[in-house]
Amino acid sequence: MLVGVETGGTTIRVARADRPDRPFHVLTLPTRAPEETLDRLRQVLVDVAGGQRVEAAGLAAFGPVDVDPQSPTFGVVGATPKAHWQGVDLRAVVADTLGVPVFLDTDVNAAALAEQRWGVGGGCTDLSYVTVGTGIGVGAVVEGRLLHGTSHPELGHLVVRRHPDDDFEGVCRFHGDCLEGLASGPALRRRWRRDPADLAERLPRARSIEAFYLAQLVVTLEYALSPLVVALGGGVAAMPGLLDAVVSASADLLGGARGDHPLATGRPFVHLSGLDGQAGLVGALTLAHDGLEARD
Ligand SMILES: [Zn+2]
């Protein structure tokens, strides 16, 4: 049996499974201060395991996190805006509680893996996953393997061209008006002084500006990694009509620069993330599954 853990900005989910794409006994807890959250996580891990023999665990961790198994700080949270989480060893909490090997990646890389293998990727070799919520994160499977570089992609901080009607200063604590600063859930809330799910009469304008920024990420991914599919997840992705607006804005921005591209030929290219909102959790279980296979 496998155990999967997805630590998100607002919620942590834990599940067990025999097959990675079938999470079972899913339990959730809110992400609060580390001490309180980790005590509760230890208890939830024990509950989910239910006294059964666990072979391995997968951890899909919010970034930035050290994903290098050779590093002395493997599994430790890096410089994050989440208060008091920097330096927390997420991997050790899971490993020490369950006493099993823990295979770890970022939440977005795990979601990319899940979508590529079990979701909208349909087994294709190249898929990028974009989440737009508390922050903006990107994970990618390239030629069938998760993309890391020397750590992992941080494309949420992409430098973007300004929408001509947007003078919002942005909310990124590092850059102000990077992509995350202008298009994350907190950015929407601050700019429109409304919950992103409740924009009402401001929706068309908000959607148009949001799509303008997200399209720059989609096109950047396309130029850099040539994915067959971009999967769009996170709370903001559910904004009515956003998917179509992003596809349309991406085609405009591409401007014929790649005539063979699916956008130019009308084939679907950007999809909403599937897997019932459990891409991260399914990804965590897949990391555990693949990790075990690689050791055998
Ligand atoms: Zn930034």
CSV table of C-alpha atoms and ligand atoms in Angstrom, one decimal:
chain,number,residue,atom,x,y,z
A,1,MET,CA,0.0,0.0,0.0
A,2,LEU,CA,1.1,3.5,-0.8
A,3,VAL,CA,0.4,6.8,1.1
A,4,GLY,CA,0.3,10.1,-0.6
A,5,VAL,CA,0.6,13.6,1.0
A,6,GLU,CA,-0.1,16.8,-0.8
A,7,THR,CA,0.8,20.0,1.2
A,8,GLY,CA,-1.1,22.9,-0.3
A,9,GLY,CA,-1.1,26.6,0.7
A,10,THR,CA,-4.5,26.3,2.5
A,11,THR,CA,-5.1,22.5,2.8
A,12,ILE,CA,-3.1,19.3,3.3
A,13,ARG,CA,-4.5,16.1,1.9
A,14,VAL,CA,-3.5,12.6,2.8
A,15,ALA,CA,-4.7,9.4,1.2
A,16,ARG,CA,-3.7,5.7,0.8
A,17,ALA,CA,-4.0,3.7,-2.3
A,18,ASP,CA,-3.1,0.4,-4.0
A,19,ARG,CA,-3.1,2.1,-7.4
A,20,PRO,CA,-1.8,5.7,-7.6
A,21,ASP,CA,-4.8,6.9,-9.6
A,22,ARG,CA,-7.3,5.7,-7.0
A,23,PRO,CA,-6.7,7.6,-3.8
A,24,PHE,CA,-8.7,6.1,-1.0
A,25,HIS,CA,-9.5,7.3,2.5
A,26,VAL,CA,-8.7,10.9,1.7
A,27,LEU,CA,-8.4,13.0,4.8
A,28,THR,CA,-7.7,16.8,4.8
A,29,LEU,CA,-6.5,19.3,7.3
A,30,PRO,CA,-6.0,23.1,7.1
A,31,THR,CA,-2.5,24.5,6.6
A,32,ARG,CA,-1.8,26.7,9.6
A,33,ALA,CA,1.3,27.4,11.6
A,34,PRO,CA,3.9,24.6,11.3
A,35,GLU,CA,3.8,23.2,14.8
A,36,GLU,CA,0.0,22.8,15.0
A,37,THR,CA,-0.2,21.6,11.4
A,38,LEU,CA,2.6,19.0,11.7
A,39,ASP,CA,1.2,17.6,15.0
A,40,ARG,CA,-2.1,17.1,13.2
A,41,LEU,CA,-0.5,15.7,10.1
A,42,ARG,CA,1.3,13.0,12.1
A,43,GLN,CA,-2.0,11.9,13.5
A,44,VAL,CA,-3.7,11.9,10.1
A,45,LEU,CA,-0.9,9.8,8.6
A,46,VAL,CA,-1.5,7.2,11.3
A,47,ASP,CA,-5.2,7.3,10.7
A,48,VAL,CA,-4.9,7.0,6.9
A,49,ALA,CA,-2.4,4.1,7.2
A,50,GLY,CA,-5.0,2.4,9.4
A,51,GLY,CA,-2.5,-0.1,10.8
A,52,GLN,CA,-1.8,-1.6,7.4
A,53,ARG,CA,1.6,-2.2,5.9
A,54,VAL,CA,2.8,0.8,4.0
A,55,GLU,CA,5.5,0.3,1.4
A,56,ALA,CA,6.3,3.9,0.5
A,57,ALA,CA,5.0,7.4,0.7
A,58,GLY,CA,4.9,10.2,-1.8
A,59,LEU,CA,5.0,13.9,-0.9
A,60,ALA,CA,3.9,16.6,-3.1
A,61,ALA,CA,5.1,19.7,-1.3
A,62,PHE,CA,4.4,23.4,-1.7
A,63,GLY,CA,7.5,25.1,-3.0
A,64,PRO,CA,10.1,26.3,-2.7
A,65,VAL,CA,11.4,23.0,-1.3
A,66,ASP,CA,14.7,21.1,-1.7
A,67,VAL,CA,13.9,18.2,-4.1
A,68,ASP,CA,17.5,16.9,-4.5
A,69,PRO,CA,17.8,13.5,-2.7
A,70,GLN,CA,21.5,14.0,-2.4
A,71,SER,CA,21.2,17.3,-0.6
A,72,PRO,CA,21.5,17.5,3.2
A,73,THR,CA,18.4,19.7,3.2
A,74,PHE,CA,16.3,17.3,1.0
A,75,GLY,CA,12.6,17.9,1.8
A,76,VAL,CA,13.2,21.1,3.7
A,77,VAL,CA,11.0,24.2,2.8
A,78,GLY,CA,13.0,27.1,1.4
A,79,ALA,CA,12.3,30.9,1.3
A,80,THR,CA,8.5,31.0,1.4
A,81,PRO,CA,6.0,33.8,2.1
A,82,LYS,CA,4.2,31.3,4.4
A,83,ALA,CA,5.0,32.5,7.9
A,84,HIS,CA,7.4,30.2,9.9
A,85,TRP,CA,7.4,27.5,7.3
A,86,GLN,CA,10.9,28.2,6.0
A,87,GLY,CA,13.3,25.5,7.3
A,88,VAL,CA,10.6,23.0,8.1
A,89,ASP,CA,11.6,19.4,7.2
A,90,LEU,CA,8.4,18.1,5.6
A,91,ARG,CA,10.0,14.9,4.4
A,92,ALA,CA,11.2,13.9,7.9
A,93,VAL,CA,7.7,14.3,9.4
A,94,VAL,CA,6.3,11.8,6.9
A,95,ALA,CA,9.3,9.4,7.0
A,96,ASP,CA,9.5,9.4,10.8
A,97,THR,CA,5.8,8.9,11.3
A,98,LEU,CA,5.4,6.1,8.8
A,99,GLY,CA,8.9,4.6,8.9
A,100,VAL,CA,9.0,4.2,5.1
A,101,PRO,CA,10.9,5.7,2.2
A,102,VAL,CA,9.5,9.1,1.1
A,103,PHE,CA,9.6,10.2,-2.5
A,104,LEU,CA,9.2,13.9,-2.9
A,105,ASP,CA,8.7,16.6,-5.5
A,106,THR,CA,6.9,19.9,-5.7
A,107,ASP,CA,3.1,19.9,-5.6
A,108,VAL,CA,3.1,21.2,-9.2
A,109,ASN,CA,5.6,18.7,-10.5
A,110,ALA,CA,3.5,16.0,-8.9
A,111,ALA,CA,0.3,17.3,-10.4
A,112,ALA,CA,2.1,17.5,-13.8
A,113,LEU,CA,3.1,13.8,-13.4
A,114,ALA,CA,-0.5,12.9,-12.5
A,115,GLU,CA,-2.0,14.8,-15.4
A,116,GLN,CA,0.5,13.4,-17.8
A,117,ARG,CA,0.0,9.8,-16.8
A,118,TRP,CA,-3.6,9.6,-15.6
A,119,GLY,CA,-5.3,12.8,-16.6
A,120,VAL,CA,-5.6,15.2,-19.5
A,121,GLY,CA,-2.2,14.3,-20.9
A,122,GLY,CA,-3.4,10.8,-21.8
A,123,GLY,CA,0.1,9.4,-21.6
A,124,CYS,CA,1.8,12.0,-23.8
A,125,THR,CA,5.5,12.6,-23.1
A,126,ASP,CA,5.4,16.4,-22.7
A,127,LEU,CA,2.9,18.2,-20.4
A,128,SER,CA,3.1,21.4,-18.4
A,129,TYR,CA,0.9,22.0,-15.4
A,130,VAL,CA,0.0,25.5,-14.2
A,131,THR,CA,-1.8,26.2,-10.9
A,132,VAL,CA,-3.3,29.6,-10.3
A,133,GLY,CA,-4.4,30.0,-6.7
A,134,THR,CA,-2.6,31.3,-3.6
A,135,GLY,CA,0.4,31.6,-5.8
A,136,ILE,CA,1.2,30.6,-9.4
A,137,GLY,CA,3.2,27.5,-9.9
A,138,VAL,CA,4.4,25.4,-12.8
A,139,GLY,CA,5.4,21.8,-13.1
A,140,ALA,CA,6.5,20.0,-16.2
A,141,VAL,CA,7.1,16.6,-17.6
A,142,VAL,CA,9.6,16.8,-20.5
A,143,GLU,CA,10.3,13.8,-22.7
A,144,GLY,CA,8.6,11.7,-20.0
A,145,ARG,CA,10.6,12.9,-17.1
A,146,LEU,CA,9.9,15.5,-14.4
A,147,LEU,CA,11.8,18.8,-15.0
A,148,HIS,CA,14.1,19.9,-12.2
A,149,GLY,CA,17.1,21.8,-13.5
A,150,THR,CA,19.2,22.5,-10.4
A,151,SER,CA,16.1,22.7,-8.2
A,152,HIS,CA,12.6,23.1,-9.8
A,153,PRO,CA,10.9,25.6,-12.1
A,154,GLU,CA,9.7,28.9,-10.5
A,155,LEU,CA,7.9,30.3,-13.4
A,156,GLY,CA,5.3,31.9,-11.2
A,157,HIS,CA,7.8,34.8,-11.0
A,158,LEU,CA,7.9,35.2,-14.8
A,159,VAL,CA,8.5,38.8,-15.9
A,160,VAL,CA,5.4,39.8,-17.8
A,161,ARG,CA,4.4,42.6,-20.2
A,162,ARG,CA,1.8,44.9,-18.6
A,163,HIS,CA,-1.8,45.0,-19.7
A,164,PRO,CA,-2.3,48.6,-21.0
A,165,ASP,CA,-5.3,49.1,-18.7
A,166,ASP,CA,-3.7,47.8,-15.6
A,167,ASP,CA,-1.9,50.0,-13.1
A,168,PHE,CA,-2.1,47.6,-10.1
A,169,GLU,CA,1.2,47.5,-8.3
A,170,GLY,CA,1.1,43.7,-7.7
A,171,VAL,CA,1.4,41.6,-4.6
A,172,CYS,CA,4.6,39.5,-5.0
A,173,ARG,CA,6.8,40.1,-2.0
A,174,PHE,CA,9.9,39.7,-4.0
A,175,HIS,CA,9.0,41.6,-7.2
A,176,GLY,CA,5.7,43.3,-6.9
A,177,ASP,CA,4.4,42.9,-10.5
A,178,CYS,CA,5.7,39.6,-11.7
A,179,LEU,CA,3.1,37.1,-13.0
A,180,GLU,CA,2.2,35.9,-9.5
A,181,GLY,CA,2.1,39.4,-8.3
A,182,LEU,CA,-0.4,40.4,-10.9
A,183,ALA,CA,-2.5,37.2,-11.6
A,184,SER,CA,-2.6,35.0,-8.4
A,185,GLY,CA,-5.7,34.7,-6.3
A,186,PRO,CA,-4.4,37.3,-3.7
A,187,ALA,CA,-3.6,39.7,-6.6
A,188,LEU,CA,-7.2,39.4,-7.9
A,189,ARG,CA,-8.6,39.9,-4.5
A,190,ARG,CA,-6.6,43.0,-3.9
A,191,ARG,CA,-7.0,44.5,-7.4
A,192,TRP,CA,-10.8,44.0,-7.5
A,193,ARG,CA,-11.5,44.2,-3.8
A,194,ARG,CA,-13.6,41.1,-4.2
A,195,ASP,CA,-13.2,37.3,-3.7
A,196,PRO,CA,-12.1,35.9,-7.1
A,197,ALA,CA,-15.1,33.6,-7.1
A,198,ASP,CA,-17.5,36.6,-6.7
A,199,LEU,CA,-16.4,39.2,-9.2
A,200,ALA,CA,-20.0,39.8,-10.5
A,201,GLU,CA,-20.1,42.7,-13.0
A,202,ARG,CA,-16.3,43.0,-12.9
A,203,LEU,CA,-15.9,39.5,-14.3
A,204,PRO,CA,-15.5,40.3,-18.0
A,205,ARG,CA,-12.8,42.9,-17.3
A,206,ALA,CA,-11.0,40.8,-14.7
A,207,ARG,CA,-11.1,37.8,-16.9
A,208,SER,CA,-9.7,39.7,-19.9
A,209,ILE,CA,-6.7,41.0,-17.8
A,210,GLU,CA,-6.2,37.7,-16.1
A,211,ALA,CA,-6.1,35.9,-19.5
A,212,PHE,CA,-3.7,38.5,-20.9
A,213,TYR,CA,-1.2,37.6,-18.2
A,214,LEU,CA,-1.7,33.8,-18.1
A,215,ALA,CA,-1.3,33.7,-21.9
A,216,GLN,CA,2.2,35.0,-21.5
A,217,LEU,CA,3.0,32.0,-19.3
A,218,VAL,CA,1.4,29.6,-21.7
A,219,VAL,CA,3.3,31.0,-24.7
A,220,THR,CA,6.5,31.0,-22.7
A,221,LEU,CA,6.0,27.4,-21.8
A,222,GLU,CA,5.4,26.6,-25.5
A,223,TYR,CA,8.5,28.4,-26.7
A,224,ALA,CA,10.7,26.8,-24.0
A,225,LEU,CA,9.4,23.3,-23.5
A,226,SER,CA,7.0,22.6,-26.4
A,227,PRO,CA,4.4,20.7,-24.3
A,228,LEU,CA,1.6,18.9,-26.2
A,229,VAL,CA,-0.7,19.8,-23.4
A,230,VAL,CA,-0.9,22.6,-20.8
A,231,ALA,CA,-3.1,21.6,-17.8
A,232,LEU,CA,-4.6,24.6,-15.9
A,233,GLY,CA,-5.5,24.0,-12.3
A,234,GLY,CA,-6.0,25.9,-9.0
A,235,GLY,CA,-8.9,27.9,-7.6
A,236,VAL,CA,-8.6,30.8,-10.1
A,237,ALA,CA,-8.7,28.4,-13.1
A,238,ALA,CA,-12.4,27.9,-12.3
A,239,MET,CA,-13.3,31.5,-13.2
A,240,PRO,CA,-16.1,31.2,-15.7
A,241,GLY,CA,-14.9,31.5,-19.3
A,242,LEU,CA,-11.2,31.8,-18.3
A,243,LEU,CA,-10.0,28.8,-20.2
A,244,ASP,CA,-11.4,30.0,-23.5
A,245,ALA,CA,-10.0,33.5,-22.8
A,246,VAL,CA,-6.5,32.1,-22.1
A,247,VAL,CA,-6.6,29.9,-25.3
A,248,SER,CA,-7.7,32.9,-27.4
A,249,ALA,CA,-5.1,35.3,-25.8
A,250,SER,CA,-2.4,32.7,-26.2
A,251,ALA,CA,-3.2,32.3,-29.9
A,252,ASP,CA,-3.1,36.1,-30.3
A,253,LEU,CA,0.2,36.3,-28.6
A,254,LEU,CA,1.8,33.5,-30.5
A,255,GLY,CA,1.0,35.5,-33.6
A,256,GLY,CA,1.9,32.8,-36.1
A,257,ALA,CA,5.4,32.4,-34.6
A,258,ARG,CA,4.8,28.7,-34.7
A,259,GLY,CA,2.6,27.8,-37.7
A,260,ASP,CA,2.6,24.1,-36.8
A,261,HIS,CA,1.4,24.7,-33.3
A,262,PRO,CA,-1.9,23.1,-32.1
A,263,LEU,CA,-3.2,26.7,-31.4
A,264,ALA,CA,-2.7,27.6,-35.1
A,265,THR,CA,-4.3,24.4,-36.3
A,266,GLY,CA,-7.3,24.5,-33.9
A,267,ARG,CA,-6.4,21.4,-31.9
A,268,PRO,CA,-7.0,21.6,-28.2
A,269,PHE,CA,-3.9,22.5,-26.3
A,270,VAL,CA,-4.8,24.1,-22.9
A,271,HIS,CA,-7.1,22.1,-20.8
A,272,LEU,CA,-8.5,22.4,-17.3
A,273,SER,CA,-6.9,20.0,-14.9
A,274,GLY,CA,-9.0,16.9,-14.4
A,275,LEU,CA,-8.6,14.2,-11.8
A,276,ASP,CA,-11.4,15.7,-9.7
A,277,GLY,CA,-9.1,18.3,-8.2
A,278,GLN,CA,-6.9,15.6,-6.9
A,279,ALA,CA,-4.0,15.9,-9.3
A,280,GLY,CA,-1.5,16.8,-6.5
A,281,LEU,CA,-2.6,13.8,-4.4
A,282,VAL,CA,-2.6,11.4,-7.3
A,283,GLY,CA,0.8,12.8,-8.2
A,284,ALA,CA,2.1,12.2,-4.7
A,285,LEU,CA,0.9,8.5,-4.9
A,286,THR,CA,2.5,8.2,-8.3
A,287,LEU,CA,5.8,9.5,-6.9
A,288,ALA,CA,5.7,6.8,-4.3
A,289,HIS,CA,4.8,4.1,-6.9
A,290,ASP,CA,7.6,5.2,-9.3
A,291,GLY,CA,10.1,5.6,-6.5
A,292,LEU,CA,9.5,2.0,-5.4
A,293,GLU,CA,9.7,0.7,-9.0
A,294,ALA,CA,13.0,2.5,-9.5
A,295,ARG,CA,14.5,0.9,-6.4
A,296,ASP,CA,13.5,-2.6,-7.4
B,1,ZN,ZN,7.5,37.4,-8.0
